[in-house]
CSV table of C-alpha atoms and ligand atoms in Angstrom, one decimal:
chain,number,residue,atom,x,y,z
A,1264,MET,CA,-20.5,40.3,17.1
A,1265,SER,CA,-16.5,40.1,17.5
A,1266,ILE,CA,-15.0,36.8,18.5
A,1267,LEU,CA,-11.2,36.7,19.5
A,1268,LEU,CA,-9.3,33.6,18.3
A,1269,THR,CA,-6.2,33.0,20.3
A,1270,GLY,CA,-3.8,31.0,18.2
A,1271,GLY,CA,-6.2,31.7,15.3
A,1272,ALA,CA,-3.4,31.5,12.7
A,1273,GLY,CA,-3.1,27.7,13.2
A,1274,PHE,CA,-4.5,24.8,11.3
A,1275,ILE,CA,-7.8,24.6,13.3
A,1276,GLY,CA,-7.9,28.3,14.0
A,1277,SER,CA,-7.6,29.5,10.6
A,1278,HIS,CA,-10.4,27.1,9.3
A,1279,THR,CA,-12.6,28.4,12.3
A,1280,ALA,CA,-11.8,31.9,11.3
A,1281,VAL,CA,-13.1,31.3,7.9
A,1282,GLU,CA,-16.3,29.7,9.0
A,1283,LEU,CA,-16.9,32.3,11.6
A,1284,ILE,CA,-16.6,35.1,8.8
A,1285,ASN,CA,-18.9,33.1,6.6
A,1286,ALA,CA,-21.4,33.1,9.4
A,1287,GLY,CA,-21.2,36.9,9.8
A,1288,TYR,CA,-18.9,37.3,12.7
A,1289,ASP,CA,-16.1,39.7,13.0
A,1290,VAL,CA,-12.9,37.9,13.8
A,1291,ILE,CA,-9.9,39.0,15.6
A,1292,ILE,CA,-6.8,36.7,15.6
A,1293,ALA,CA,-4.1,36.8,18.3
A,1294,ASP,CA,-1.1,34.7,17.6
A,1295,ASN,CA,2.6,34.8,18.1
A,1296,LEU,CA,3.2,32.8,14.9
A,1297,SER,CA,5.3,30.3,17.0
A,1298,ASN,CA,3.9,27.5,15.0
A,1299,SER,CA,2.0,29.3,12.1
A,1300,ASN,CA,2.6,31.8,9.3
A,1301,GLU,CA,1.3,35.2,8.9
A,1302,LYS,CA,0.4,34.3,5.2
A,1303,VAL,CA,-2.6,32.6,6.7
A,1304,ILE,CA,-4.2,36.1,7.2
A,1305,ASP,CA,-3.9,36.8,3.5
A,1306,ARG,CA,-5.3,33.4,2.6
A,1307,ILE,CA,-8.4,33.9,4.9
A,1308,LYS,CA,-8.9,37.0,3.1
A,1309,MET,CA,-8.6,35.3,-0.3
A,1310,ILE,CA,-11.2,32.8,0.7
A,1311,THR,CA,-13.7,34.9,2.5
A,1312,ASN,CA,-13.1,38.5,0.9
A,1313,ARG,CA,-12.6,39.8,4.6
A,1314,ARG,CA,-9.3,40.2,6.3
A,1315,PRO,CA,-9.6,39.3,10.0
A,1316,LYS,CA,-8.0,41.8,12.4
A,1317,PHE,CA,-4.6,40.4,13.3
A,1318,TYR,CA,-2.4,41.0,16.4
A,1319,LYS,CA,1.0,39.4,16.6
A,1320,ILE,CA,1.2,38.9,20.4
A,1321,ASP,CA,2.0,36.3,22.9
A,1322,VAL,CA,-1.2,35.5,24.6
A,1323,SER,CA,0.3,35.1,27.9
A,1324,GLU,CA,1.2,38.9,27.8
A,1325,VAL,CA,-1.4,40.4,29.8
A,1326,GLU,CA,-0.8,44.1,28.7
A,1327,GLU,CA,-1.0,43.1,25.1
A,1328,LEU,CA,-4.3,41.2,25.5
A,1329,CYS,CA,-5.7,44.2,27.3
A,1330,LYS,CA,-4.9,46.2,24.3
A,1331,ILE,CA,-6.9,43.9,22.1
A,1332,PHE,CA,-9.9,44.2,24.5
A,1333,ASP,CA,-9.5,48.0,24.7
A,1334,GLU,CA,-9.6,48.3,21.0
A,1335,ASN,CA,-12.5,45.8,20.3
A,1336,ASP,CA,-15.7,45.0,21.7
A,1337,ILE,CA,-15.2,41.3,22.2
A,1338,THR,CA,-18.2,39.1,22.9
A,1339,GLY,CA,-16.5,35.6,23.1
A,1340,VAL,CA,-13.2,34.0,22.8
A,1341,ILE,CA,-12.1,30.7,21.3
A,1342,HIS,CA,-8.9,29.5,22.7
A,1343,PHE,CA,-6.6,27.6,20.6
A,1344,ALA,CA,-3.2,29.0,21.7
A,1345,GLY,CA,-1.0,26.3,23.1
A,1346,PHE,CA,1.7,23.9,22.2
A,1347,LYS,CA,0.5,20.5,20.8
A,1348,CYS,CA,3.3,18.2,20.0
A,1349,VAL,CA,3.0,15.1,22.0
A,1350,PRO,CA,6.6,13.6,21.7
A,1351,GLU,CA,8.0,17.0,22.4
A,1352,SER,CA,5.9,17.5,25.5
A,1353,THR,CA,7.3,14.3,27.0
A,1354,LYS,CA,10.8,15.6,26.4
A,1355,VAL,CA,10.3,19.4,27.6
A,1356,PRO,CA,7.1,19.1,29.9
A,1357,LEU,CA,8.0,22.4,31.6
A,1358,LYS,CA,7.7,24.2,28.3
A,1359,TYR,CA,4.2,22.8,27.8
A,1360,TYR,CA,3.1,23.6,31.3
A,1361,ARG,CA,4.5,27.0,31.3
A,1362,ASN,CA,3.2,28.0,28.0
A,1363,ASN,CA,-0.3,26.3,27.8
A,1364,LEU,CA,-1.1,27.4,31.4
A,1365,ASP,CA,0.2,30.8,31.2
A,1366,THR,CA,-1.5,31.6,28.0
A,1367,THR,CA,-4.9,30.4,29.5
A,1368,LEU,CA,-4.5,32.1,32.8
A,1369,SER,CA,-3.5,35.4,31.3
A,1370,LEU,CA,-6.5,35.2,28.9
A,1371,LEU,CA,-9.0,34.2,31.7
A,1372,GLU,CA,-7.8,37.2,33.8
A,1373,VAL,CA,-8.1,39.7,31.1
A,1374,MET,CA,-11.6,38.3,30.1
A,1375,SER,CA,-12.7,38.7,33.6
A,1376,LYS,CA,-11.4,42.3,33.7
A,1377,TYR,CA,-13.3,43.0,30.6
A,1378,LYS,CA,-16.4,41.3,31.6
A,1379,CYS,CA,-16.2,38.9,28.6
A,1380,ASN,CA,-17.7,35.6,30.0
A,1381,SER,CA,-17.8,33.2,27.0
A,1382,ILE,CA,-15.0,31.0,26.1
A,1383,VAL,CA,-14.7,28.0,23.8
A,1384,PHE,CA,-11.7,25.9,24.7
A,1385,SER,CA,-9.8,23.7,22.3
A,1386,SER,CA,-9.5,20.4,24.2
A,1387,SER,CA,-8.8,16.8,23.0
A,1388,ALA,CA,-10.0,13.3,23.1
A,1389,THR,CA,-6.8,12.6,24.8
A,1390,VAL,CA,-8.5,13.5,28.2
A,1391,TYR,CA,-10.4,10.2,27.9
A,1392,GLY,CA,-7.2,8.3,28.5
A,1393,ASP,CA,-6.8,4.6,27.8
A,1394,LYS,CA,-9.3,3.1,30.2
A,1395,ASN,CA,-12.5,4.0,28.9
A,1396,PRO,CA,-14.5,1.9,26.2
A,1397,VAL,CA,-15.4,3.3,22.9
A,1398,PRO,CA,-17.4,5.4,21.9
A,1399,PHE,CA,-16.1,8.0,24.3
A,1400,GLU,CA,-18.9,9.8,26.0
A,1401,GLU,CA,-18.7,13.1,27.5
A,1402,ASN,CA,-19.7,11.9,31.0
A,1403,MET,CA,-17.1,9.3,31.2
A,1404,PRO,CA,-14.2,9.8,33.6
A,1405,VAL,CA,-11.2,11.8,32.3
A,1406,GLY,CA,-7.6,11.3,33.3
A,1407,GLY,CA,-4.8,9.0,32.6
A,1408,ALA,CA,-3.0,11.2,30.0
A,1409,THR,CA,0.6,9.9,29.7
A,1410,ASN,CA,2.2,13.1,28.4
A,1411,ALA,CA,2.3,16.9,29.5
A,1412,TYR,CA,0.4,18.0,26.5
A,1413,GLY,CA,-2.6,15.8,27.4
A,1414,LYS,CA,-2.2,16.8,31.0
A,1415,THR,CA,-2.3,20.6,30.2
A,1416,LYS,CA,-5.7,19.8,28.4
A,1417,LEU,CA,-7.0,18.1,31.5
A,1418,MET,CA,-5.8,21.0,33.8
A,1419,ILE,CA,-7.3,23.6,31.7
A,1420,GLU,CA,-10.7,21.9,31.6
A,1421,GLU,CA,-10.4,21.9,35.5
A,1422,ILE,CA,-9.6,25.5,35.6
A,1423,LEU,CA,-12.6,26.4,33.5
A,1424,LYS,CA,-14.9,24.2,35.6
A,1425,ASP,CA,-13.7,26.0,38.7
A,1426,ILE,CA,-14.4,29.5,37.2
A,1427,ALA,CA,-17.8,28.4,36.2
A,1428,MET,CA,-18.6,27.2,39.8
A,1429,SER,CA,-17.5,30.6,41.1
A,1430,SER,CA,-19.2,32.8,38.6
A,1431,LYS,CA,-22.7,32.4,37.6
A,1432,ASP,CA,-22.3,34.4,34.5
A,1433,PHE,CA,-19.4,32.5,33.0
A,1434,SER,CA,-19.8,30.0,30.1
A,1435,ALA,CA,-17.2,27.5,28.7
A,1436,VAL,CA,-17.7,25.0,26.1
A,1437,LEU,CA,-14.8,22.3,26.3
A,1438,LEU,CA,-14.5,20.9,22.7
A,1439,ARG,CA,-12.9,17.5,22.8
A,1440,TYR,CA,-11.5,17.1,19.3
A,1441,PHE,CA,-10.9,13.6,17.9
A,1442,ASN,CA,-8.5,13.6,14.8
A,1443,PRO,CA,-8.8,16.5,12.6
A,1444,ILE,CA,-7.5,16.1,9.0
A,1445,GLY,CA,-8.3,17.5,5.6
A,1446,ALA,CA,-8.1,21.2,4.5
A,1447,HIS,CA,-10.1,23.9,3.2
A,1448,PRO,CA,-11.4,22.8,-0.3
A,1449,SER,CA,-9.8,25.9,-1.9
A,1450,GLY,CA,-6.5,24.5,-1.0
A,1451,LEU,CA,-5.4,27.8,0.4
A,1452,ILE,CA,-5.1,26.8,4.1
A,1453,GLY,CA,-4.4,23.5,5.6
A,1454,GLU,CA,-2.0,21.8,8.1
A,1455,SER,CA,1.6,22.9,7.8
A,1456,PRO,CA,3.6,20.9,10.4
A,1457,ASP,CA,7.1,22.1,11.2
A,1458,GLY,CA,9.6,19.4,10.3
A,1459,ILE,CA,8.8,15.7,10.5
A,1460,PRO,CA,5.1,15.3,11.1
A,1461,ASN,CA,3.8,13.3,14.1
A,1462,ASN,CA,0.3,12.7,13.0
A,1463,LEU,CA,-1.0,10.3,10.4
A,1464,MET,CA,-2.5,12.3,7.5
A,1465,PRO,CA,0.4,14.9,7.0
A,1466,TYR,CA,2.7,12.0,7.0
A,1467,VAL,CA,0.6,10.3,4.3
A,1468,THR,CA,0.6,13.4,2.1
A,1469,GLN,CA,4.2,13.9,2.4
A,1470,THR,CA,5.0,10.4,1.6
A,1471,ALA,CA,2.6,10.5,-1.5
A,1472,ILE,CA,4.4,13.7,-2.7
A,1473,GLY,CA,7.8,12.1,-2.2
A,1474,VAL,CA,9.0,14.3,0.6
A,1475,ARG,CA,9.2,11.1,2.9
A,1476,LYS,CA,10.2,7.8,1.5
A,1477,PHE,CA,7.7,5.7,3.3
A,1478,LEU,CA,5.0,5.9,5.9
A,1479,THR,CA,5.7,3.7,8.7
A,1480,ILE,CA,2.5,2.0,10.2
A,1481,TYR,CA,3.0,1.9,13.9
A,1482,GLY,CA,1.9,-1.7,14.8
A,1483,THR,CA,-0.3,-4.0,12.9
A,1484,ASP,CA,-1.2,-6.1,16.1
A,1485,TYR,CA,-3.9,-3.9,17.7
A,1486,ASN,CA,-7.2,-5.4,18.7
A,1487,THR,CA,-9.1,-3.8,15.6
A,1488,HIS,CA,-10.7,-5.2,12.5
A,1489,ASP,CA,-7.3,-5.1,10.5
A,1490,GLY,CA,-4.8,-4.9,13.3
A,1491,THR,CA,-3.9,-1.1,13.0
A,1492,GLY,CA,-5.0,1.6,15.2
A,1493,VAL,CA,-8.5,3.0,14.8
A,1494,ARG,CA,-9.3,6.7,15.2
A,1495,ASP,CA,-12.2,9.1,14.5
A,1496,TYR,CA,-10.9,11.2,11.6
A,1497,ILE,CA,-13.0,14.5,11.3
A,1498,HIS,CA,-12.8,17.0,8.4
A,1499,VAL,CA,-11.4,20.3,9.6
A,1500,VAL,CA,-14.0,22.3,8.0
A,1501,ASP,CA,-16.6,20.3,9.8
A,1502,LEU,CA,-14.6,21.0,13.0
A,1503,ALA,CA,-14.6,24.5,12.4
A,1504,LYS,CA,-18.2,24.7,11.8
A,1505,GLY,CA,-18.5,23.0,15.3
A,1506,HIS,CA,-16.8,25.9,16.8
A,1507,VAL,CA,-19.3,28.3,15.2
A,1508,ALA,CA,-22.0,26.3,16.9
A,1509,ALA,CA,-20.1,26.1,20.1
A,1510,ILE,CA,-19.4,29.9,20.4
A,1511,LYS,CA,-23.0,30.6,19.6
A,1512,TYR,CA,-24.1,28.1,22.4
A,1513,ALA,CA,-21.5,29.7,24.9
A,1514,THR,CA,-22.9,33.3,24.3
A,1515,GLU,CA,-26.3,32.2,24.9
A,1516,HIS,CA,-25.9,29.9,28.1
A,1517,THR,CA,-24.0,29.8,31.2
A,1518,GLY,CA,-22.0,27.0,32.8
A,1519,VAL,CA,-19.6,24.4,31.5
A,1520,GLU,CA,-20.2,21.7,28.9
A,1521,ALA,CA,-17.7,19.2,27.5
A,1522,ILE,CA,-18.7,18.3,24.0
A,1523,ASN,CA,-16.9,15.8,21.6
A,1524,LEU,CA,-16.2,16.9,18.0
A,1525,GLY,CA,-15.9,13.7,15.9
A,1526,THR,CA,-17.9,11.8,13.4
A,1527,GLY,CA,-18.6,8.8,15.5
A,1528,LYS,CA,-16.9,6.5,13.1
A,1529,GLY,CA,-13.6,4.8,13.5
A,1530,SER,CA,-11.1,4.2,10.6
A,1531,SER,CA,-7.9,2.2,10.8
A,1532,VAL,CA,-4.6,3.2,9.4
A,1533,TRP,CA,-5.0,0.7,6.5
A,1534,ASP,CA,-8.6,2.4,6.0
A,1535,VAL,CA,-6.9,5.8,5.8
A,1536,ILE,CA,-4.4,4.7,3.3
A,1537,HIS,CA,-6.7,2.9,1.0
A,1538,ALA,CA,-9.2,5.8,1.0
A,1539,PHE,CA,-6.3,8.1,0.2
A,1540,GLU,CA,-5.1,6.1,-2.7
A,1541,LYS,CA,-8.6,5.6,-4.1
A,1542,ALA,CA,-9.6,9.2,-3.7
A,1543,ASN,CA,-6.4,10.6,-5.3
A,1544,GLY,CA,-5.2,7.9,-7.6
A,1545,VAL,CA,-1.7,7.8,-5.9
A,1546,LYS,CA,0.5,5.4,-4.2
A,1547,VAL,CA,1.5,5.7,-0.5
A,1548,PRO,CA,4.6,3.5,0.0
A,1549,VAL,CA,4.3,1.9,3.5
A,1550,GLN,CA,6.5,-0.2,5.8
A,1551,ILE,CA,5.4,-1.9,9.0
A,1552,GLY,CA,6.9,-0.7,12.2
A,1553,GLU,CA,6.7,-1.3,16.0
A,1554,ARG,CA,3.8,0.2,18.0
A,1555,ARG,CA,4.2,3.7,19.1
A,1556,PRO,CA,4.3,4.1,22.9
A,1557,GLY,CA,1.1,5.6,24.3
A,1558,ASP,CA,-1.1,4.5,21.3
A,1559,ILE,CA,-4.4,2.8,22.1
A,1560,ASP,CA,-6.3,0.3,20.0
A,1561,GLU,CA,-9.4,2.4,19.2
A,1562,CYS,CA,-10.6,6.0,19.8
A,1563,TYR,CA,-14.0,7.3,18.4
A,1564,ALA,CA,-16.5,9.7,19.7
A,1565,SER,CA,-20.1,9.6,20.9
A,1566,VAL,CA,-21.7,12.4,18.9
A,1567,TYR,CA,-25.1,12.7,20.4
A,1568,LYS,CA,-24.3,15.5,22.8
A,1569,ALA,CA,-23.0,17.8,20.1
A,1570,ALA,CA,-26.2,17.0,17.9
A,1571,GLU,CA,-28.4,17.9,20.9
A,1572,LEU,CA,-26.7,20.9,22.4
A,1573,LEU,CA,-25.2,22.5,19.3
A,1574,ASN,CA,-27.4,21.1,16.7
A,1575,TRP,CA,-24.2,20.1,14.9
A,1576,ARG,CA,-23.0,16.9,13.1
A,1577,ALA,CA,-20.0,16.2,10.9
A,1578,LYS,CA,-21.1,15.8,7.4
A,1579,LEU,CA,-18.0,15.3,5.3
A,1580,SER,CA,-16.6,11.7,4.5
A,1581,LEU,CA,-13.1,10.2,4.7
A,1582,GLU,CA,-13.0,10.5,1.0
A,1583,ASP,CA,-13.5,14.2,1.2
A,1584,MET,CA,-10.7,14.5,4.0
A,1585,CYS,CA,-8.3,12.5,1.8
A,1586,ARG,CA,-9.1,14.6,-1.3
A,1587,ASP,CA,-8.8,17.9,0.5
A,1588,SER,CA,-5.6,17.0,2.2
A,1589,TRP,CA,-4.0,15.9,-1.0
A,1590,ASN,CA,-5.2,19.1,-2.8
A,1591,TRP,CA,-3.6,21.3,0.0
A,1592,GLN,CA,-0.4,19.3,-0.2
A,1593,LYS,CA,-0.1,19.4,-3.9
A,1594,ASN,CA,-0.7,23.1,-4.0
A,1595,ASN,CA,1.6,24.0,-1.0
A,1596,PRO,CA,4.4,21.4,-1.2
A,1597,LYS,CA,6.2,23.1,1.5
A,1598,GLY,CA,3.1,24.4,3.4
A,1599,TYR,CA,3.0,28.2,3.6
A,1600,GLU,CA,6.7,28.4,2.8
A,1601,SER,CA,6.0,27.1,-0.7
A,1602,ILE,CA,8.0,28.3,-3.7
A,1603,TRP,CA,5.9,31.0,-5.0
A,1604,GLN,CA,6.2,32.9,-1.7
A,1605,TYR,CA,9.9,32.3,-1.2
A,1606,LYS,CA,11.5,32.0,-4.7
A,1607,ASN,CA,14.8,32.8,-3.8
A,1608,LYS,CA,15.5,30.3,-1.1
A,1609,TRP,CA,18.5,28.1,-2.0
A,1610,GLU,CA,16.8,25.2,-0.1
A,1611,ASN,CA,14.0,25.3,-2.6
A,1612,VAL,CA,16.5,24.9,-5.4
A,1613,LYS,CA,18.0,21.8,-3.5
A,1614,SER,CA,14.9,20.2,-2.9
A,1615,GLY,CA,13.8,20.7,-6.6
A,1616,TYR,CA,10.9,22.8,-6.0
A,1617,LEU,CA,12.4,25.9,-7.8
A,1618,VAL,CA,13.3,23.6,-10.8
A,1619,ALA,CA,9.6,22.4,-10.8
A,1620,PHE,CA,8.6,25.9,-10.5
A,1621,TYR,CA,10.6,27.0,-13.6
A,1622,ILE,CA,9.6,24.0,-15.7
A,1623,LYS,CA,6.0,24.7,-15.0
A,1624,TYR,CA,6.4,28.3,-15.9
A,1625,PHE,CA,8.5,27.6,-18.9
A,1626,ILE,CA,5.8,25.4,-20.3
A,1627,ILE,CA,3.1,28.1,-19.8
A,1628,TYR,CA,5.6,30.7,-21.4
A,1629,PHE,CA,6.1,28.3,-24.3
A,1630,LEU,CA,2.4,27.7,-24.8
A,1631,ILE,CA,1.6,31.3,-24.8
A,1632,HIS,CA,4.3,32.0,-27.5
A,1633,ILE,CA,3.0,29.1,-29.7
A,1634,PHE,CA,-0.5,30.8,-29.3
A,1635,LEU,CA,0.8,34.2,-30.4
A,1636,LEU,CA,2.6,32.8,-33.3
A,1637,LEU,CA,-0.3,30.9,-34.4
A,1638,LYS,CA,-2.4,34.2,-34.1
A,1639,LEU,CA,0.2,36.0,-36.0
A,1640,TYR,CA,0.2,33.5,-38.9
A,1641,PHE,CA,-3.6,33.5,-39.2
A,1642,GLN,CA,-3.6,37.4,-39.2
A,1643,VAL,CA,-0.9,37.5,-42.0
A,1644,ALA,CA,-2.9,34.8,-44.0
A,1645,TYR,CA,-6.0,36.9,-43.7
A,1646,LEU,CA,-4.2,40.0,-44.9
A,1647,VAL,CA,-2.6,38.1,-47.9
A,1648,GLU,CA,-6.0,36.7,-48.8
A,1649,GLN,CA,-7.6,40.1,-48.6
A,1650,ALA,CA,-4.7,41.6,-50.8
A,1651,LYS,CA,-5.4,38.9,-53.4
A,1652,THR,CA,-9.2,39.6,-53.4
A,1653,LYS,CA,-8.4,43.3,-53.9
A,1654,THR,CA,-6.1,42.5,-56.7
A,1655,ARG,CA,-8.6,40.3,-58.3
A,1656,GLU,CA,-11.2,43.1,-57.8
A,1657,PHE,CA,-8.8,45.7,-59.2
A,1658,GLY,CA,-8.3,43.4,-62.1
A,1659,ALA,CA,-12.0,42.9,-62.7
A,1660,PHE,CA,-12.5,46.7,-62.5
A,1661,LYS,CA,-9.7,47.3,-65.0
A,1662,GLU,CA,-11.2,44.8,-67.3
A,1663,ILE,CA,-14.6,46.3,-66.9
A,1664,ASN,CA,-13.3,49.8,-67.3
A,1665,ASP,CA,-11.3,48.8,-70.4
A,1666,ASN,CA,-14.2,46.9,-71.9
A,1667,TYR,CA,-17.0,49.3,-70.8
A,1668,PRO,CA,-18.0,50.2,-74.3
A,1669,LYS,CA,-18.1,46.5,-75.3
A,1670,TYR,CA,-20.2,45.6,-72.3
A,1671,ILE,CA,-22.8,48.1,-73.2
A,1672,LEU,CA,-22.6,47.0,-76.7
A,1673,SER,CA,-23.1,43.3,-75.9
A,1674,LEU,CA,-25.7,44.1,-73.3
A,1675,ASP,CA,-27.5,46.3,-75.8
A,1676,ARG,CA,-27.4,43.5,-78.2
A,1677,ALA,CA,-28.9,41.1,-75.8
A,1678,ASN,CA,-31.7,43.8,-75.5
A,1679,PHE,CA,-31.7,44.1,-71.8
A,1680,SER,CA,-32.1,47.9,-72.1
A,1681,GLU,CA,-32.3,50.7,-74.4
A,1682,ASP,CA,-30.7,53.4,-72.6
A,1683,GLY,CA,-27.7,52.0,-71.0
A,1684,ILE,CA,-28.4,53.0,-67.4
A,1685,ILE,CA,-29.1,49.5,-66.2
A,1686,HIS,CA,-25.9,48.4,-67.9
A,1687,LYS,CA,-24.2,50.8,-65.7
A,1688,ASN,CA,-25.8,49.4,-62.6
A,1689,ILE,CA,-24.8,45.9,-63.5
A,1690,ILE,CA,-21.2,47.0,-63.8
A,1691,GLU,CA,-21.3,48.7,-60.2
A,1692,TRP,CA,-22.9,45.4,-58.9
A,1693,LEU,CA,-20.0,43.5,-60.5
A,1694,LEU,CA,-17.4,45.8,-58.8
A,1695,ASP,CA,-19.1,45.2,-55.4
A,1696,ILE,CA,-18.6,41.4,-55.5
B,592,LIG,C1,-2.1,12.0,18.6
B,592,LIG,C2,-1.7,12.2,20.0
B,592,LIG,C3,-3.0,12.8,20.8
B,592,LIG,C4,-3.2,14.0,20.1
B,592,LIG,C5,-3.5,13.8,18.6
B,592,LIG,C6,-3.9,15.2,18.0
B,592,LIG,C7,0.0,10.6,20.5
B,592,LIG,C8,0.3,9.2,21.2
B,592,LIG,N1,-1.2,10.9,20.5
B,592,LIG,O1,-3.2,11.0,18.5
B,592,LIG,O2,-2.4,12.9,22.0
B,592,LIG,O3,-4.4,14.7,20.8
B,592,LIG,O4,-2.5,13.3,17.9
B,592,LIG,O5,-4.2,15.0,16.6
B,592,LIG,O6,0.9,11.2,19.8
B,592,LIG,N2,0.2,6.4,12.8
B,592,LIG,C9,1.0,5.6,11.9
B,592,LIG,N3,2.1,6.2,11.4
B,592,LIG,C10,2.4,7.5,11.6
B,592,LIG,C11,1.6,8.3,12.3
B,592,LIG,C12,0.4,7.6,12.9
B,592,LIG,O7,0.7,4.4,11.8
B,592,LIG,O8,3.4,7.9,10.9
B,592,LIG,C13,-0.8,5.7,13.4
B,592,LIG,C14,-1.0,5.9,15.0
B,592,LIG,O9,-0.3,4.8,15.5
B,592,LIG,C15,-2.6,5.9,15.2
B,592,LIG,C16,-3.1,6.6,14.0
B,592,LIG,O10,-2.2,6.5,12.9
B,592,LIG,O11,-3.0,4.6,15.3
B,592,LIG,C17,-3.3,8.2,14.3
B,592,LIG,O12,-2.2,8.8,14.8
B,592,LIG,P1,-2.1,10.3,15.0
B,592,LIG,O13,-2.5,11.0,13.8
B,592,LIG,O14,-0.7,10.5,15.5
B,592,LIG,O15,-3.2,10.6,16.1
B,592,LIG,P2,-3.5,10.1,17.5
B,592,LIG,O16,-2.6,8.8,17.9
B,592,LIG,O17,-4.9,9.6,17.6
């Protein structure tokens, strides 16, 4: 069964590709790489041993999309493609409306043309706004998003509901993500934000590794157990598995279902920092700052609908998320642009990564040479020892040879034998020693 992932080279898309391949699906990725890196495709292959088919296209381009549907028998689509930076969306809302809506409309037109009726949409808990009590349930009223990013999520949910009303064969699952963090445990794929991160975890890992001086905690006067904002952090691998369950559901049912993907458990900013420090044995320098506009006290999911309809539940802990986020950051200090891929970039020299790279490889080079020298020393010592033994044997042989008659004589005298044959055997035995 072939599943098309629009925006499949991104953070959540790449993890979903891995889990789909692991579950036996054929994966096709369509991505213009505007906020991702083609290296992701190699990394997916390294993890799964199977390379997903990759099309570098803009999903809003109908003709390009048609080519993908012509060349593949696509059963369902998981639609990730879209811009997602909240602060940017308040500055350039038109860019967000144009891109996020265009990609969706083109995709839905092409799906309709090729009679592909199943879609999973990458929505967000942001659609619950700031008026609902926690935990957020799927049947609560949505709306109240304060930024263009959140509004495009709401609009696309509405578009999908309208299509489902008009077409009885159509099926859409609207996955409302809470706060995905963590990375694949291999450390090969993870979140690679462009520039200064907006979200908490990438800021924590970049501070821990020294790229940022401090993590600023945005407000300590929220109505929560320790005054900092509470969110429902979910491991991206759990989230990816939720997509596998959702596309299965979408291909087996019709109509629209909004489903939360969260753990149902809220953690504050302090909780995350402490869990991160404990899991990884590193310090995260912090400073207290002002509240960030638009942030709410608490946001966590009701998880019953996902369990009931998708038979899916998040399994990994906050500790797992912190460990895997750090593992990814350490292995890829500059995301997919890390040193071993772009060794000759001058920026890397400036930022010290190239130096770190050479120090690391100089140490390995040095250790290998020490090992080779030791090996050579022991080989020579062995040869010298053998030469000494041979010399000793030769001496013994010479002595025996010279004194052969004497030995026979003395052995004869000792009455070991009358005929001398045994004496000869004894001498041969001596030579063998
Ligand atoms: C943010 C977006 C939300 C989007 C989600 C995607 C805003 C206002 N909301 O949600 O629309 O769907 O990302 O993942 O941007 N924090 C700090 N210091 C930091 C960064 C964050 O203290 O440097 C705090 C925040 O105040 C918040 C918590 O950490 O309490 C989580 O923040 P973040 O990771 O940005 O996620 P959301 O605010 O939930």
